[in-house]
PDB file of C-alpha atoms and ligand atoms in Angstrom:
ATOM      1  CA  UNK A 505      51.521  91.647 -79.322  1.00 45.00           C
ATOM      2  CA  UNK A 506      47.710  90.864 -77.577  1.00 52.00           C
ATOM      3  CA  UNK A 507      47.472  87.818 -76.036  1.00 73.00           C
ATOM      4  CA  UNK A 508      45.776  85.257 -77.716  1.00 89.00           C
ATOM      5  CA  UNK A 509      43.902  82.927 -75.424  1.00 94.00           C
ATOM      6  CA  UNK A 510      44.540  78.854 -76.402  1.00 96.00           C
ATOM      7  CA  UNK A 511      42.013  76.106 -76.111  1.00 98.00           C
ATOM      8  CA  UNK A 512      42.458  72.906 -76.140  1.00 98.00           C
ATOM      9  CA  UNK A 513      40.190  70.832 -78.371  1.00 98.00           C
ATOM     10  CA  UNK A 514      40.126  67.124 -76.955  1.00 98.00           C
ATOM     11  CA  UNK A 515      37.518  65.540 -80.096  1.00 96.00           C
ATOM     12  CA  UNK A 516      37.970  62.340 -82.106  1.00 95.00           C
ATOM     13  CA  UNK A 517      35.441  62.164 -84.397  1.00 94.00           C
ATOM     14  CA  UNK A 518      36.809  64.409 -87.569  1.00 95.00           C
ATOM     15  CA  UNK A 519      34.455  65.988 -88.481  1.00 94.00           C
ATOM     16  CA  UNK A 520      33.293  67.841 -85.388  1.00 94.00           C
ATOM     17  CA  UNK A 521      36.949  69.018 -84.747  1.00 95.00           C
ATOM     18  CA  UNK A 522      37.043  70.604 -87.892  1.00 95.00           C
ATOM     19  CA  UNK A 523      33.619  72.497 -87.161  1.00 94.00           C
ATOM     20  CA  UNK A 524      34.736  73.298 -83.711  1.00 96.00           C
ATOM     21  CA  UNK A 525      38.794  73.921 -84.414  1.00 96.00           C
ATOM     22  CA  UNK A 526      36.903  76.858 -87.541  1.00 95.00           C
ATOM     23  CA  UNK A 527      34.525  78.296 -85.015  1.00 94.00           C
ATOM     24  CA  UNK A 528      36.992  78.670 -82.816  1.00 96.00           C
ATOM     25  CA  UNK A 529      39.953  80.538 -85.200  1.00 95.00           C
ATOM     26  CA  UNK A 530      36.743  83.132 -86.302  1.00 94.00           C
ATOM     27  CA  UNK A 531      36.379  83.728 -82.527  1.00 93.00           C
ATOM     28  CA  UNK A 532      40.283  85.008 -81.842  1.00 94.00           C
ATOM     29  CA  UNK A 533      41.429  81.755 -80.517  1.00 96.00           C
ATOM     30  CA  UNK A 534      43.793  79.591 -81.089  1.00 96.00           C
ATOM     31  CA  UNK A 535      42.955  75.977 -80.970  1.00 97.00           C
ATOM     32  CA  UNK A 536      45.403  73.366 -80.193  1.00 97.00           C
ATOM     33  CA  UNK A 537      44.297  69.761 -81.808  1.00 98.00           C
ATOM     34  CA  UNK A 538      43.990  66.395 -80.099  1.00 98.00           C
ATOM     35  CA  UNK A 539      42.371  63.011 -80.605  1.00 97.00           C
ATOM     36  CA  UNK A 540      43.106  60.590 -77.760  1.00 96.00           C
ATOM     37  CA  UNK A 541      43.766  60.993 -74.540  1.00 97.00           C
ATOM     38  CA  UNK A 542      47.419  61.056 -74.656  1.00 96.00           C
ATOM     39  CA  UNK A 543      47.843  63.207 -76.874  1.00 97.00           C
ATOM     40  CA  UNK A 544      46.010  65.653 -74.735  1.00 97.00           C
ATOM     41  CA  UNK A 545      47.786  65.177 -72.334  1.00 95.00           C
ATOM     42  CA  UNK A 546      51.227  65.951 -74.189  1.00 95.00           C
ATOM     43  CA  UNK A 547      49.673  69.207 -75.179  1.00 96.00           C
ATOM     44  CA  UNK A 548      48.732  70.265 -72.481  1.00 95.00           C
ATOM     45  CA  UNK A 549      51.726  70.312 -70.555  1.00 91.00           C
ATOM     46  CA  UNK A 550      53.497  72.195 -73.627  1.00 93.00           C
ATOM     47  CA  UNK A 551      50.808  74.433 -74.426  1.00 93.00           C
ATOM     48  CA  UNK A 552      49.390  75.177 -70.592  1.00 91.00           C
ATOM     49  CA  UNK A 553      45.798  76.554 -72.929  1.00 95.00           C
ATOM     50  CA  UNK A 554      43.857  78.904 -70.964  1.00 94.00           C
ATOM     51  CA  UNK A 555      40.411  76.828 -71.422  1.00 96.00           C
ATOM     52  CA  UNK A 556      40.052  72.621 -72.675  1.00 97.00           C
ATOM     53  CA  UNK A 557      36.986  71.687 -74.808  1.00 98.00           C
ATOM     54  CA  UNK A 558      37.175  66.992 -73.825  1.00 97.00           C
ATOM     55  CA  UNK A 559      34.531  64.664 -75.521  1.00 95.00           C
ATOM     56  CA  UNK A 560      33.966  61.685 -73.392  1.00 92.00           C
ATOM     57  CA  UNK A 561      34.496  58.720 -75.672  1.00 91.00           C
ATOM     58  CA  UNK A 562      38.363  59.070 -77.298  1.00 94.00           C
ATOM     59  CA  UNK A 563      39.994  55.897 -78.487  1.00 96.00           C
ATOM     60  CA  UNK A 564      42.411  55.488 -76.168  1.00 96.00           C
ATOM     61  CA  UNK A 565      40.869  56.216 -72.923  1.00 94.00           C
ATOM     62  CA  UNK A 566      37.835  58.143 -71.702  1.00 91.00           C
ATOM     63  CA  UNK A 567      37.110  61.698 -71.483  1.00 94.00           C
ATOM     64  CA  UNK A 568      36.818  61.107 -67.252  1.00 94.00           C
ATOM     65  CA  UNK A 569      40.261  60.364 -66.450  1.00 94.00           C
ATOM     66  CA  UNK A 570      41.823  62.835 -68.344  1.00 96.00           C
ATOM     67  CA  UNK A 571      39.900  65.596 -66.993  1.00 94.00           C
ATOM     68  CA  UNK A 572      40.411  64.141 -62.857  1.00 91.00           C
ATOM     69  CA  UNK A 573      44.636  64.502 -64.557  1.00 92.00           C
ATOM     70  CA  UNK A 574      44.440  67.515 -65.649  1.00 92.00           C
ATOM     71  CA  UNK A 575      42.413  68.504 -62.131  1.00 86.00           C
ATOM     72  CA  UNK A 576      45.307  67.623 -60.262  1.00 83.00           C
ATOM     73  CA  UNK A 577      47.337  69.991 -61.861  1.00 84.00           C
ATOM     74  CA  UNK A 578      45.069  73.303 -64.085  1.00 85.00           C
ATOM     75  CA  UNK A 579      42.494  75.317 -62.776  1.00 81.00           C
ATOM     76  CA  UNK A 580      41.429  76.586 -66.705  1.00 88.00           C
ATOM     77  CA  UNK A 581      38.212  75.757 -66.995  1.00 90.00           C
ATOM     78  CA  UNK A 582      36.862  72.427 -68.839  1.00 93.00           C
ATOM     79  CA  UNK A 583      34.050  71.889 -71.181  1.00 94.00           C
ATOM     80  CA  UNK A 584      32.881  68.101 -72.069  1.00 93.00           C
ATOM     81  CA  UNK A 585      30.935  67.087 -74.926  1.00 92.00           C
ATOM     82  CA  UNK A 586      29.489  64.347 -74.108  1.00 85.00           C
ATOM     83  CA  UNK A 587      27.620  62.690 -76.813  1.00 75.00           C
ATOM     84  CA  UNK A 588      24.266  61.576 -75.706  1.00 66.00           C
ATOM     85  CA  UNK A 589      21.738  62.804 -72.951  1.00 62.00           C
ATOM     86  CA  UNK A 590      23.646  60.561 -71.507  1.00 71.00           C
ATOM     87  CA  UNK A 591      22.958  62.409 -67.096  1.00 75.00           C
ATOM     88  CA  UNK A 592      25.451  59.525 -65.932  1.00 81.00           C
ATOM     89  CA  UNK A 593      28.402  61.046 -67.789  1.00 84.00           C
ATOM     90  CA  UNK A 594      27.766  64.348 -67.599  1.00 81.00           C
ATOM     91  CA  UNK A 595      27.647  64.383 -63.420  1.00 79.00           C
ATOM     92  CA  UNK A 596      30.887  62.050 -63.874  1.00 84.00           C
ATOM     93  CA  UNK A 597      32.573  64.547 -65.868  1.00 87.00           C
ATOM     94  CA  UNK A 598      31.573  67.681 -63.133  1.00 81.00           C
ATOM     95  CA  UNK A 599      32.329  65.723 -60.217  1.00 79.00           C
ATOM     96  CA  UNK A 600      35.997  64.589 -61.491  1.00 84.00           C
ATOM     97  CA  UNK A 601      36.714  68.885 -61.773  1.00 83.00           C
ATOM     98  CA  UNK A 602      34.764  69.811 -64.884  1.00 87.00           C
ATOM     99  CA  UNK A 603      33.178  72.753 -65.504  1.00 83.00           C
ATOM    100  CA  UNK A 604      30.382  72.338 -67.796  1.00 84.00           C
ATOM    101  CA  UNK A 605      29.244  70.585 -70.804  1.00 84.00           C
ATOM    102  CA  UNK A 606      27.803  70.898 -74.138  1.00 88.00           C
ATOM    103  CA  UNK A 607      25.579  68.520 -75.278  1.00 86.00           C
ATOM    104  CA  UNK A 608      25.887  67.184 -78.829  1.00 87.00           C
ATOM    105  CA  UNK A 609      24.523  67.922 -81.395  1.00 87.00           C
ATOM    106  CA  UNK A 610      25.562  71.957 -79.988  1.00 89.00           C
ATOM    107  CA  UNK A 611      25.438  75.162 -82.117  1.00 90.00           C
ATOM    108  CA  UNK A 612      28.603  77.356 -82.846  1.00 91.00           C
ATOM    109  CA  UNK A 613      26.564  80.168 -81.011  1.00 90.00           C
ATOM    110  CA  UNK A 614      25.462  77.981 -78.221  1.00 89.00           C
ATOM    111  CA  UNK A 615      29.872  76.978 -77.506  1.00 92.00           C
ATOM    112  CA  UNK A 616      31.190  80.741 -78.175  1.00 91.00           C
ATOM    113  CA  UNK A 617      28.512  81.594 -75.403  1.00 87.00           C
ATOM    114  CA  UNK A 618      29.524  78.608 -72.746  1.00 88.00           C
ATOM    115  CA  UNK A 619      33.783  79.705 -74.663  1.00 92.00           C
ATOM    116  CA  UNK A 620      32.624  83.144 -73.090  1.00 87.00           C
ATOM    117  CA  UNK A 621      31.241  82.697 -69.608  1.00 80.00           C
ATOM    118  CA  UNK A 622      34.007  80.141 -68.391  1.00 83.00           C
ATOM    119  CA  UNK A 623      36.883  82.777 -69.304  1.00 85.00           C
ATOM    120  CA  UNK A 624      34.268  85.327 -67.744  1.00 77.00           C
ATOM    121  CA  UNK A 625      34.377  83.463 -65.193  1.00 68.00           C
ATOM    122  CA  UNK A 626      37.960  81.971 -64.907  1.00 65.00           C
ATOM    123  CA  UNK A 627      38.507  86.788 -64.504  1.00 61.00           C
ATOM    124  CA  UNK A 628      35.950  86.157 -61.084  1.00 54.00           C
ATOM    125  CA  UNK A 629      33.536  88.851 -60.483  1.00 50.00           C
ATOM    126  CA  UNK A 630      35.745  91.998 -58.859  1.00 48.00           C
ATOM    127  CA  UNK A 631      36.344  93.000 -55.332  1.00 45.00           C
ATOM    128  CA  UNK A 632      37.424  96.147 -53.911  1.00 44.00           C
ATOM    129  CA  UNK A 633      40.044  96.572 -51.528  1.00 46.00           C
ATOM    130  CA  UNK A 634      37.481  97.325 -48.718  1.00 53.00           C
ATOM    131  CA  UNK A 635      36.071  93.259 -49.314  1.00 64.00           C
ATOM    132  CA  UNK A 636      35.366  91.414 -45.537  1.00 76.00           C
ATOM    133  CA  UNK A 637      37.594  89.175 -44.708  1.00 87.00           C
ATOM    134  CA  UNK A 638      34.411  86.216 -43.296  1.00 90.00           C
ATOM    135  CA  UNK A 639      35.153  83.745 -41.278  1.00 90.00           C
ATOM    136  CA  UNK A 640      33.061  80.339 -41.274  1.00 90.00           C
ATOM    137  CA  UNK A 641      33.824  77.973 -38.684  1.00 87.00           C
ATOM    138  CA  UNK A 642      37.762  77.542 -38.148  1.00 89.00           C
ATOM    139  CA  UNK A 643      38.065  78.569 -42.451  1.00 92.00           C
ATOM    140  CA  UNK A 644      38.349  82.521 -43.205  1.00 93.00           C
ATOM    141  CA  UNK A 645      37.226  83.745 -46.842  1.00 93.00           C
ATOM    142  CA  UNK A 646      39.807  86.669 -47.887  1.00 90.00           C
ATOM    143  CA  UNK A 647      37.134  88.335 -51.000  1.00 86.00           C
ATOM    144  CA  UNK A 648      39.833  91.207 -52.249  1.00 82.00           C
ATOM    145  CA  UNK A 649      42.400  88.344 -52.312  1.00 85.00           C
ATOM    146  CA  UNK A 650      40.534  84.782 -53.520  1.00 87.00           C
ATOM    147  CA  UNK A 651      42.686  83.768 -50.522  1.00 91.00           C
ATOM    148  CA  UNK A 652      40.629  80.462 -48.424  1.00 95.00           C
ATOM    149  CA  UNK A 653      42.501  79.537 -46.022  1.00 94.00           C
ATOM    150  CA  UNK A 654      42.607  77.399 -42.349  1.00 91.00           C
ATOM    151  CA  UNK A 655      45.179  78.852 -39.314  1.00 87.00           C
ATOM    152  CA  UNK A 656      47.152  80.768 -42.170  1.00 88.00           C
ATOM    153  CA  UNK A 657      47.380  77.034 -44.716  1.00 91.00           C
ATOM    154  CA  UNK A 658      45.429  77.440 -48.408  1.00 93.00           C
ATOM    155  CA  UNK A 659      42.870  75.843 -49.060  1.00 94.00           C
ATOM    156  CA  UNK A 660      43.270  75.414 -53.006  1.00 92.00           C
ATOM    157  CA  UNK A 661      39.457  76.624 -55.047  1.00 91.00           C
ATOM    158  CA  UNK A 662      38.995  76.297 -58.732  1.00 88.00           C
ATOM    159  CA  UNK A 663      37.262  79.233 -59.913  1.00 87.00           C
ATOM    160  CA  UNK A 664      33.955  77.659 -59.473  1.00 89.00           C
ATOM    161  CA  UNK A 665      34.127  76.914 -55.904  1.00 92.00           C
ATOM    162  CA  UNK A 666      35.361  79.980 -55.303  1.00 92.00           C
ATOM    163  CA  UNK A 667      32.800  82.011 -57.282  1.00 91.00           C
ATOM    164  CA  UNK A 668      29.879  79.445 -55.629  1.00 95.00           C
ATOM    165  CA  UNK A 669      31.653  80.380 -51.683  1.00 95.00           C
ATOM    166  CA  UNK A 670      31.881  84.623 -52.931  1.00 92.00           C
ATOM    167  CA  UNK A 671      28.083  84.170 -53.374  1.00 91.00           C
ATOM    168  CA  UNK A 672      27.165  82.029 -49.837  1.00 93.00           C
ATOM    169  CA  UNK A 673      29.403  84.955 -48.355  1.00 90.00           C
ATOM    170  CA  UNK A 674      27.678  88.125 -49.935  1.00 84.00           C
ATOM    171  CA  UNK A 675      24.730  87.150 -47.638  1.00 80.00           C
ATOM    172  CA  UNK A 676      26.421  85.012 -44.940  1.00 82.00           C
ATOM    173  CA  UNK A 677      23.929  83.166 -42.738  1.00 80.00           C
ATOM    174  CA  UNK A 678      21.451  83.836 -44.915  1.00 80.00           C
ATOM    175  CA  UNK A 679      19.280  81.581 -47.543  1.00 83.00           C
ATOM    176  CA  UNK A 680      19.897  81.295 -50.508  1.00 87.00           C
ATOM    177  CA  UNK A 681      17.870  80.187 -52.891  1.00 87.00           C
ATOM    178  CA  UNK A 682      19.353  76.838 -55.881  1.00 92.00           C
ATOM    179  CA  UNK A 683      18.089  79.587 -58.485  1.00 88.00           C
ATOM    180  CA  UNK A 684      19.987  82.273 -56.967  1.00 88.00           C
ATOM    181  CA  UNK A 685      23.067  80.281 -56.764  1.00 93.00           C
ATOM    182  CA  UNK A 686      22.493  78.710 -60.184  1.00 93.00           C
ATOM    183  CA  UNK A 687      21.872  81.274 -61.430  1.00 88.00           C
ATOM    184  CA  UNK A 688      24.349  83.846 -60.393  1.00 89.00           C
ATOM    185  CA  UNK A 689      27.361  80.884 -60.381  1.00 90.00           C
ATOM    186  CA  UNK A 690      27.029  79.535 -63.967  1.00 88.00           C
ATOM    187  CA  UNK A 691      23.976  82.481 -65.172  1.00 85.00           C
ATOM    188  CA  UNK A 692      20.137  81.826 -66.090  1.00 81.00           C
ATOM    189  CA  UNK A 693      20.112  79.311 -68.107  1.00 84.00           C
ATOM    190  CA  UNK A 694      21.231  76.634 -65.583  1.00 85.00           C
ATOM    191  CA  UNK A 695      17.207  76.538 -63.671  1.00 82.00           C
ATOM    192  CA  UNK A 696      17.091  74.246 -62.508  1.00 85.00           C
ATOM    193  CA  UNK A 697      20.487  71.924 -62.793  1.00 88.00           C
ATOM    194  CA  UNK A 698      20.359  71.691 -58.768  1.00 91.00           C
ATOM    195  CA  UNK A 699      22.849  68.954 -59.350  1.00 90.00           C
ATOM    196  CA  UNK A 700      25.682  71.192 -60.176  1.00 88.00           C
ATOM    197  CA  UNK A 701      25.274  72.858 -57.073  1.00 93.00           C
ATOM    198  CA  UNK A 702      24.940  70.089 -55.181  1.00 94.00           C
ATOM    199  CA  UNK A 703      28.459  68.721 -56.564  1.00 93.00           C
ATOM    200  CA  UNK A 704      30.212  71.938 -55.623  1.00 95.00           C
ATOM    201  CA  UNK A 705      28.376  72.662 -52.369  1.00 96.00           C
ATOM    202  CA  UNK A 706      30.023  68.646 -51.329  1.00 94.00           C
ATOM    203  CA  UNK A 707      32.958  68.941 -53.223  1.00 93.00           C
ATOM    204  CA  UNK A 708      33.792  72.710 -50.743  1.00 94.00           C
ATOM    205  CA  UNK A 709      33.021  70.308 -47.736  1.00 94.00           C
ATOM    206  CA  UNK A 710      34.854  68.123 -48.176  1.00 91.00           C
ATOM    207  CA  UNK A 711      37.778  70.313 -49.047  1.00 91.00           C
ATOM    208  CA  UNK A 712      36.400  72.660 -46.165  1.00 92.00           C
ATOM    209  CA  UNK A 713      36.756  69.215 -43.691  1.00 87.00           C
ATOM    210  CA  UNK A 714      40.023  69.211 -41.157  1.00 74.00           C
ATOM    211  CA  UNK A 715      39.433  65.388 -40.844  1.00 68.00           C
ATOM    212  CA  UNK A 716      36.915  62.268 -41.348  1.00 61.00           C
ATOM    213  CA  UNK A 717      35.493  62.931 -38.541  1.00 62.00           C
ATOM    214  CA  UNK A 718      35.480  67.065 -38.483  1.00 74.00           C
ATOM    215  CA  UNK A 719      31.767  68.073 -37.236  1.00 79.00           C
ATOM    216  CA  UNK A 720      32.637  71.349 -37.873  1.00 82.00           C
ATOM    217  CA  UNK A 721      29.602  72.968 -40.735  1.00 87.00           C
ATOM    218  CA  UNK A 722      30.475  75.093 -42.604  1.00 92.00           C
ATOM    219  CA  UNK A 723      27.568  75.728 -45.729  1.00 94.00           C
ATOM    220  CA  UNK A 724      23.714  74.555 -43.909  1.00 92.00           C
ATOM    221  CA  UNK A 725      21.682  73.044 -46.303  1.00 92.00           C
ATOM    222  CA  UNK A 726      17.754  73.841 -46.958  1.00 86.00           C
ATOM    223  CA  UNK A 727      16.177  70.645 -48.207  1.00 85.00           C
ATOM    224  CA  UNK A 728      14.461  71.284 -51.486  1.00 84.00           C
ATOM    225  CA  UNK A 729      15.193  75.620 -51.305  1.00 86.00           C
ATOM    226  CA  UNK A 730      18.972  76.019 -50.672  1.00 89.00           C
ATOM    227  CA  UNK A 731      21.802  76.720 -49.172  1.00 94.00           C
ATOM    228  CA  UNK A 732      23.413  79.033 -46.309  1.00 90.00           C
ATOM    229  CA  UNK A 733      26.653  79.675 -45.163  1.00 91.00           C
ATOM    230  CA  UNK A 734      27.388  79.476 -41.297  1.00 88.00           C
ATOM    231  CA  UNK A 735      29.808  82.523 -40.474  1.00 80.00           C
ATOM    232  CA  UNK A 736      30.274  82.868 -37.498  1.00 76.00           C
ATOM    233  CA  UNK A 737      32.108  86.401 -38.295  1.00 77.00           C
ATOM    234  CA  UNK A 738      32.378  89.040 -40.653  1.00 78.00           C
ATOM    235  CA  UNK A 739      35.277  91.406 -40.165  1.00 75.00           C
ATOM    236  CA  UNK A 740      36.646  94.266 -42.783  1.00 64.00           C
ATOM    237  CA  UNK A 741      39.512  93.777 -44.513  1.00 55.00           C
ATOM    238  CA  UNK A 742      41.798  95.962 -41.384  1.00 50.00           C
ATOM    239  CA  UNK A 743      40.648  93.487 -39.250  1.00 46.00           C
ATOM    240  CA  UNK A 744      37.592  95.772 -37.344  1.00 47.00           C
ATOM    241  CA  UNK A 745      34.390  94.494 -37.817  1.00 47.00           C
ATOM    242  CA  UNK A 746      31.949  94.804 -40.508  1.00 43.00           C
TER     243      UNK A 746
HETATM  244 CA1   CA B1140      34.450  60.598 -79.629  1.00 89.32          CA
END
């Protein structure tokens, strides 16, 4: 039996829900439908969907707190459906742990493209077994096994956080521009969306921070241009200097 991916739709507008459900089924996904936060939480726990489409304004709560709750236990992609051109909602949703957003009204082709990208991102870039180990201060990044750790203790990253880190690791010590990072992590249609980057770099930094007063720097900000990974050492997987 081929594996059918499940997508949880959280949307209280019956028309949009019907359109989404039809489009997803046509694409071979199994849509799970819910109209509010409580129902969505229950379905999420029961079915552990492969992807989430979440509306912000819901009758029994808001999508932002739902995202925050989901992010406490799942790393699966979350795409937010925002009602209008509401920059605050988008940033709040990304901050809460969403991976992407779609502004209503959106086209079905755009929706399908965003879903494909989100699922591909989850699969992640393929690395050979000989991918290097990168030491960034006290943080060790193992690109082959996709593990990030400090002193043997794993630091949990979401797929996008890892992808961003992997792109920074691809050129340790070199400036990577905002556009190049957006392109590599989110795709060419994200040029100019630097707020995504700032949010994700902030998240990586806070996960890397040992304790509040830690002075250790891992990712350097190059004002208006981009970011640079402050790698202290690059080793091959057998421990030798690469
Ligand atoms: Ca709504």
